[in-house]
Coordinates of C-alpha atoms in Angstrom, one line a residue:
X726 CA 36.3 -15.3 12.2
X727 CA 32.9 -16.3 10.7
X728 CA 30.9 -13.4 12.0
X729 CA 27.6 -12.7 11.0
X730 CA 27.2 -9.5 8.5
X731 CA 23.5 -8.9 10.5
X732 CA 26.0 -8.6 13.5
X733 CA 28.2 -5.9 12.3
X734 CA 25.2 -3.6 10.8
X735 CA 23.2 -4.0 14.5
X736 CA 26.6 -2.6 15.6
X737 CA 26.8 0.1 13.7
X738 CA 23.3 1.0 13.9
X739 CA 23.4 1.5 17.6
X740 CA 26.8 3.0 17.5
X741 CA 25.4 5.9 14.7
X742 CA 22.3 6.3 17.1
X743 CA 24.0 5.9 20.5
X744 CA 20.9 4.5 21.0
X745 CA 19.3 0.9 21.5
X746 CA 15.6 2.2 20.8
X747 CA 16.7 4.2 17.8
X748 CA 18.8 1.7 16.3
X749 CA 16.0 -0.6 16.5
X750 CA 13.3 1.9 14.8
X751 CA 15.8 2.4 11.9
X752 CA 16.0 -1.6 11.5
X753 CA 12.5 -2.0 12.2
X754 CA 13.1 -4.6 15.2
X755 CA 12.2 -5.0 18.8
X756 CA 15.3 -3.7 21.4
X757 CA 15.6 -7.0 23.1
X758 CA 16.9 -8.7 19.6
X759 CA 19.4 -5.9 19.4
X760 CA 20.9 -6.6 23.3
X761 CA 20.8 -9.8 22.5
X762 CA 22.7 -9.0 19.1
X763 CA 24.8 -6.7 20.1
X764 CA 26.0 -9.4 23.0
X765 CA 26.5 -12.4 21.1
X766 CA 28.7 -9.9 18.9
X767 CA 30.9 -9.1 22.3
X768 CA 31.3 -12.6 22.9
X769 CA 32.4 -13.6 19.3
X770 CA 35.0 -11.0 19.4
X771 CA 35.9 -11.6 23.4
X772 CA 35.8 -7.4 24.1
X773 CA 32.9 -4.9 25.2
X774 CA 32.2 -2.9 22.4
X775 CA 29.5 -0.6 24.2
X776 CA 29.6 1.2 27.5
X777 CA 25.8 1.2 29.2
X778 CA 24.5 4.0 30.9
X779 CA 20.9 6.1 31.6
X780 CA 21.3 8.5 28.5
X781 CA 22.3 5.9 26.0
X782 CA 25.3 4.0 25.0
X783 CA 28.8 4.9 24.4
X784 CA 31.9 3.3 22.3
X785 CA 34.5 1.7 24.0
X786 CA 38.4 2.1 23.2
X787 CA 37.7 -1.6 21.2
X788 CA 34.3 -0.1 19.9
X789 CA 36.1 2.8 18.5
X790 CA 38.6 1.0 16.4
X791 CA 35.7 -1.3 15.1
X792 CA 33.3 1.5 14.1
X793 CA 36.2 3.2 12.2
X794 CA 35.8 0.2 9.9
X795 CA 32.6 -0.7 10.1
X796 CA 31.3 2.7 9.1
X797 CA 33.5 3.0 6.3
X798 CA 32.4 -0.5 5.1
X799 CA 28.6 0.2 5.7
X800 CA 28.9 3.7 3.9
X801 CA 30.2 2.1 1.0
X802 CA 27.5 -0.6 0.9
X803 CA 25.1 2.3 1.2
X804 CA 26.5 4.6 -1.6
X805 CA 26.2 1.6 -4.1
X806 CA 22.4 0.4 -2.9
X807 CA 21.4 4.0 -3.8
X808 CA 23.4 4.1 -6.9
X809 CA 21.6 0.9 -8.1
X810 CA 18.5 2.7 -7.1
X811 CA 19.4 5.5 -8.9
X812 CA 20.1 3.7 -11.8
X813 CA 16.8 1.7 -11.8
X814 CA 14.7 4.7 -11.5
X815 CA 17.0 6.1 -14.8
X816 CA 18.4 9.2 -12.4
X817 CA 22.0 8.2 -12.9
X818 CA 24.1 5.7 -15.0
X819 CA 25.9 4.9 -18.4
X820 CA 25.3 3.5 -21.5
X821 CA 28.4 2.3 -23.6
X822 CA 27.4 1.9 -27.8
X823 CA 29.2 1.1 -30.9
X824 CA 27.7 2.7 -33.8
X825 CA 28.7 3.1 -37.4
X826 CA 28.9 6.3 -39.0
X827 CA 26.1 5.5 -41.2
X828 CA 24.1 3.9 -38.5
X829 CA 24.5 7.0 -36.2
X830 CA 23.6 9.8 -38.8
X831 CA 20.0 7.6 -39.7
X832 CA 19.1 6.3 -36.3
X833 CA 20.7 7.2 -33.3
X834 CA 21.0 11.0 -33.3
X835 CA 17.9 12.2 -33.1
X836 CA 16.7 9.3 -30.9
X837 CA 19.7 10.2 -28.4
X838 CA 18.7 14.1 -28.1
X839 CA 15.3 12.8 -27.2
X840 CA 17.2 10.5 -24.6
X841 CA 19.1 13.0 -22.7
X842 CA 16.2 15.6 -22.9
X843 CA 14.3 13.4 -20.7
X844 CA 17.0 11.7 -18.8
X845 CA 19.7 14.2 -18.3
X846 CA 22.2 12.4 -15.9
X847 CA 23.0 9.4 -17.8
X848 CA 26.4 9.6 -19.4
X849 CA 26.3 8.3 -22.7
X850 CA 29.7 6.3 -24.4
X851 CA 29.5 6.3 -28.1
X852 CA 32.2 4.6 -29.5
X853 CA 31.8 5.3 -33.7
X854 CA 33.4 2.5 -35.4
X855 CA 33.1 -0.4 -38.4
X856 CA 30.3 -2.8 -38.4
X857 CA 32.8 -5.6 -37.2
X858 CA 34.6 -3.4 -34.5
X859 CA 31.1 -2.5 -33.1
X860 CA 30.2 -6.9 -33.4
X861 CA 33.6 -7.6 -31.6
X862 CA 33.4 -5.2 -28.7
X863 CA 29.5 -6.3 -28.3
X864 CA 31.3 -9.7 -28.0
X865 CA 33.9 -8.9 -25.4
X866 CA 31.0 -7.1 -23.2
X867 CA 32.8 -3.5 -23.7
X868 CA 29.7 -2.0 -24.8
X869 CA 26.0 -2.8 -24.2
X870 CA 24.4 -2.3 -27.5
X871 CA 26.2 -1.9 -31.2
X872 CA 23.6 -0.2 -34.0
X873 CA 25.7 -1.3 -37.2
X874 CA 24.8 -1.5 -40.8
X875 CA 24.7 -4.3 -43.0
X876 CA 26.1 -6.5 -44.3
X877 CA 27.0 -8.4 -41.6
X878 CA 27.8 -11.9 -40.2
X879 CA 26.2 -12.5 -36.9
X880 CA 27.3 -15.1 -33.8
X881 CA 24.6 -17.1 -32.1
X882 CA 25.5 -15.3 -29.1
X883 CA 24.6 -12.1 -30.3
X884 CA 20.7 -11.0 -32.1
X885 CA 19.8 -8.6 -34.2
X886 CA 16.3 -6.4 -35.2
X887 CA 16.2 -4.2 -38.0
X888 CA 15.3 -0.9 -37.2
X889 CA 15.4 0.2 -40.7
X890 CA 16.7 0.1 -44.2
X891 CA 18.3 2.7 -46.7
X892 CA 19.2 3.0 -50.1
X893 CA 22.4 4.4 -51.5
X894 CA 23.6 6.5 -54.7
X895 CA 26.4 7.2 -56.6
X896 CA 28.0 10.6 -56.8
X897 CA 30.9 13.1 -58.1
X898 CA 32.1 16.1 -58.1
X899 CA 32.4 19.1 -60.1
X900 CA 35.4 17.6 -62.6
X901 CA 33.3 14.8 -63.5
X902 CA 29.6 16.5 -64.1
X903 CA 29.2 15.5 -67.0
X904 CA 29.3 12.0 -65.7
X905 CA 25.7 12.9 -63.6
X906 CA 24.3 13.8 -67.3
X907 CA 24.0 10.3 -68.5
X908 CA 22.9 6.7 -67.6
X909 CA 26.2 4.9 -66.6
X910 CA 26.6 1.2 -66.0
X911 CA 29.1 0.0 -63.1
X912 CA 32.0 -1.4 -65.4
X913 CA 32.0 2.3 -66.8
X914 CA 32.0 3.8 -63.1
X915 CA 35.4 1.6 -63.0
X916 CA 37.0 3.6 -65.5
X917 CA 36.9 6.4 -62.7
X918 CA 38.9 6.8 -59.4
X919 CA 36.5 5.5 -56.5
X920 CA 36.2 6.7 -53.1
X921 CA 35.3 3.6 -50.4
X922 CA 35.1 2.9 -46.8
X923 CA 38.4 1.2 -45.4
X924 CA 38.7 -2.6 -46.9
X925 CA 37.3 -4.1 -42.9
X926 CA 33.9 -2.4 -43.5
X927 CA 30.5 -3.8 -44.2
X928 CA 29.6 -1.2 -47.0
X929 CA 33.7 -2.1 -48.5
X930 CA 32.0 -5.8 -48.4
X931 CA 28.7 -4.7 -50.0
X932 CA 30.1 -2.9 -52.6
X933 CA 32.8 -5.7 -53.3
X934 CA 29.7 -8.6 -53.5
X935 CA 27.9 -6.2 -55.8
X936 CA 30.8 -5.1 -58.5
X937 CA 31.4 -9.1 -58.2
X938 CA 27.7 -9.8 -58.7
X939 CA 28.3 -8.2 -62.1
X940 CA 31.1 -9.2 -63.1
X941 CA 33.6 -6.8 -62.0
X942 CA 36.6 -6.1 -59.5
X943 CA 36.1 -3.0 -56.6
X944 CA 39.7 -1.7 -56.4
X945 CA 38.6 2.0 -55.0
X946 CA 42.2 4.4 -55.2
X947 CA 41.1 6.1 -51.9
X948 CA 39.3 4.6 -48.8
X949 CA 38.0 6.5 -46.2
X950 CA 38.1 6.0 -42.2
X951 CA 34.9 7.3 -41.4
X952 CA 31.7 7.9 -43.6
X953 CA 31.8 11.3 -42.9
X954 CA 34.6 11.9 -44.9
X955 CA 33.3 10.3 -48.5
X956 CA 31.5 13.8 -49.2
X957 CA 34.4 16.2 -48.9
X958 CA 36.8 13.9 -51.1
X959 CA 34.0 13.7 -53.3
X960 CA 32.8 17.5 -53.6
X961 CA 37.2 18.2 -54.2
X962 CA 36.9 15.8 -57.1
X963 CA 39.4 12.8 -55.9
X964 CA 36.6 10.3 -57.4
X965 CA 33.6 8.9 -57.4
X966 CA 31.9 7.3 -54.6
X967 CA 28.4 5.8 -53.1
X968 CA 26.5 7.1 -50.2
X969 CA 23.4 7.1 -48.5
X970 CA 20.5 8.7 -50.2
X971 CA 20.1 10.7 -47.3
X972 CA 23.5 11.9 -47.1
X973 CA 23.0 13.8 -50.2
X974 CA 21.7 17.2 -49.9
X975 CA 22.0 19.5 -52.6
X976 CA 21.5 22.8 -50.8
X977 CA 24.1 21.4 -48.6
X978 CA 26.5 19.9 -51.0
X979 CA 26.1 22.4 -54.1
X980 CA 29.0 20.6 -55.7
X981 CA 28.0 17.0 -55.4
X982 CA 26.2 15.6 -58.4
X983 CA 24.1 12.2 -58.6
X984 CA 25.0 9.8 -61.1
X985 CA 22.5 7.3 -62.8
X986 CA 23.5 3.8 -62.7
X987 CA 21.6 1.3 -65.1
X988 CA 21.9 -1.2 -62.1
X989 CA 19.9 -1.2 -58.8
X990 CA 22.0 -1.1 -56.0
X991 CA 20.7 -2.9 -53.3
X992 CA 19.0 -1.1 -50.0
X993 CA 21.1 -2.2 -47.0
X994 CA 19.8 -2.0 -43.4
X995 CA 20.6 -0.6 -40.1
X996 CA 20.5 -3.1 -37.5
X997 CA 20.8 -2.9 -33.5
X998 CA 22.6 -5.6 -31.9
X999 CA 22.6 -6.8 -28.2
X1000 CA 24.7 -9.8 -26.9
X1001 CA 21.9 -12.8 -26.0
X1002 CA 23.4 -13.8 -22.6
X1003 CA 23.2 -10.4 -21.4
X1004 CA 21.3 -8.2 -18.9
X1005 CA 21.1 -4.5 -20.0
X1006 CA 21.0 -2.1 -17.7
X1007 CA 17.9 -0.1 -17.2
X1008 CA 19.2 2.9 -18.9
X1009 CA 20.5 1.0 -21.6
X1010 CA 16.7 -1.2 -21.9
X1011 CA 15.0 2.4 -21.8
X1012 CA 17.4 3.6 -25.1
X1013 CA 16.7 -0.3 -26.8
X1014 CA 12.8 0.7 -26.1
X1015 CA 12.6 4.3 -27.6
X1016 CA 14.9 2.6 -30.7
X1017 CA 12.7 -0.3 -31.1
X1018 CA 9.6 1.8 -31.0
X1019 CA 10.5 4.1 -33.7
X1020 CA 9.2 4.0 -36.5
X1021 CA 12.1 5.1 -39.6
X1022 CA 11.6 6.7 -42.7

């Protein structure tokens, strides 16, 4: 059967109601169009569905066993009309990101507590993961926005804005201080165990282009999962390592030193990244907006 979906919801309306006239103030249509609806709708599906009399209308046996469908059907249709309403007017959804370490220490967390202050029911999925993990989910449509840190190679499908950039520095620990007390090139920072992000990362990439850039090989003896973990191997003296200016605090990290480098190092960026062919959702345009709009130190 090819049965018209205006068909079944007259149905049901007048079925919920019991009632031609209310059925047809909760459509907004005259009571005539309804009969006539409700009619052509008996004659498509050759049984009575209503039973006529002076208080209103009643289900018949056939009715019944329609409604129980119809209802369940229509409920459903209703539920997910006033969850897309919800989510519009930023009451109720989910955002899915990708987020480097780096990337979520600079940018997103204060941006995200601000976020869920002023909208409290959207669930938030961070998944915190390499630069090219975040780009390949971002790809596959398993999250809606990546904030990654360069350097990077990016896809015409996806586009990028900087949000802002950061520079980096290179510490120790306690066992090598006296490293912190001179000027030291990078060949001589080679003569020390180094501490690195895992070999599929973008900083393991920037710091490999900028040992070569000079000359040199980066061979580090331990690399890290996360960025979070660079401090603690540094501050228990398993090497030397580079990290984000604003990483270092010295009330926080009493035994973390800074080391002078006779080379610059580069400032990197944080980037967000959103797939091109895709429409974010309005919870997920309202957290692009507040990012966007921020302005970085």
């Amino acid at each position: 059967m090819n049965i018209s979906y205006d068909h079944y919801k007259v149905f049901y309306y007048v079925a919920k109601y019991g009632s031609f006239t209310q059925a047809a103030e909760a459509l907004f249509l005259n009571q005539p169009n309804l009969t006539r609806t409700v009619r052509l709708l008996e004659n498509e599906l050759g049984c009575t569905l209503f039973i006529r009399t002076n208080k209103g209308v009643h289900l018949t046996e056939d009715g019944e066993r329609l409604f129980e469908h119809i209802s369940v059907a229509f409920e459903h249709i209703q539920a997910g009309e006033e969850e897309i309403a919800a989510n519009r007017s930023l009451q109720k959804g989910l955002i899915t990101i990708g987020a480097t370490e780096i990337a979520l220490r600079i940018v997103l967390l204060p941006i995200l507590n601000q976020y869920r202050k002023q909208y409290p029911n959207i669930r938030i999925k961070i998944s915190n993961i390499s630069t090219p993990q975040a780009l390949s989910m971002l790809k596959d449509g398993l999250i809606d926005l990546a904030f990654v840190t360069s350097p990077f190679d990016l896809d015409r499908e996806l586009s990028e804005s900087e949000l802002c950039s950061f520079n980096e520095v290179a510490v120790c620990g306690e066992s090598f201080r006296n490293i912190s007390n001179d000027t030291f090139s990078l060949s001589q920072i080679t003569e020390y165990p180094i501490i690195s992000m895992g070999a599929r990362t973008s900083t393991y990439r920037f710091y490999s282009q900028l040992f070569l850039k000079h000359g040199l090989a980066f061979s580090p003896d331990i690399e890290a999962a996360t960025a979070d973990q660079i401090m603690p191997l540094v501050e228990h003296n398993l090497g030397i390592s580079f990290v984000p200016e604003v990483f270092l605090n010295i009330n926080q990290n009493e035994g973390i030193y800074r080391i002078n480098l006779n080379e610059d190092i580069p400032s990197r960026s944080v980037c967000l990244i959103k797939k091109r062919d895709r429409t974010l959702s309005p919870p997920a345009k309202e957290l692009e907006r507040m990012v966007t709009q921020t302005e970085f130190e």
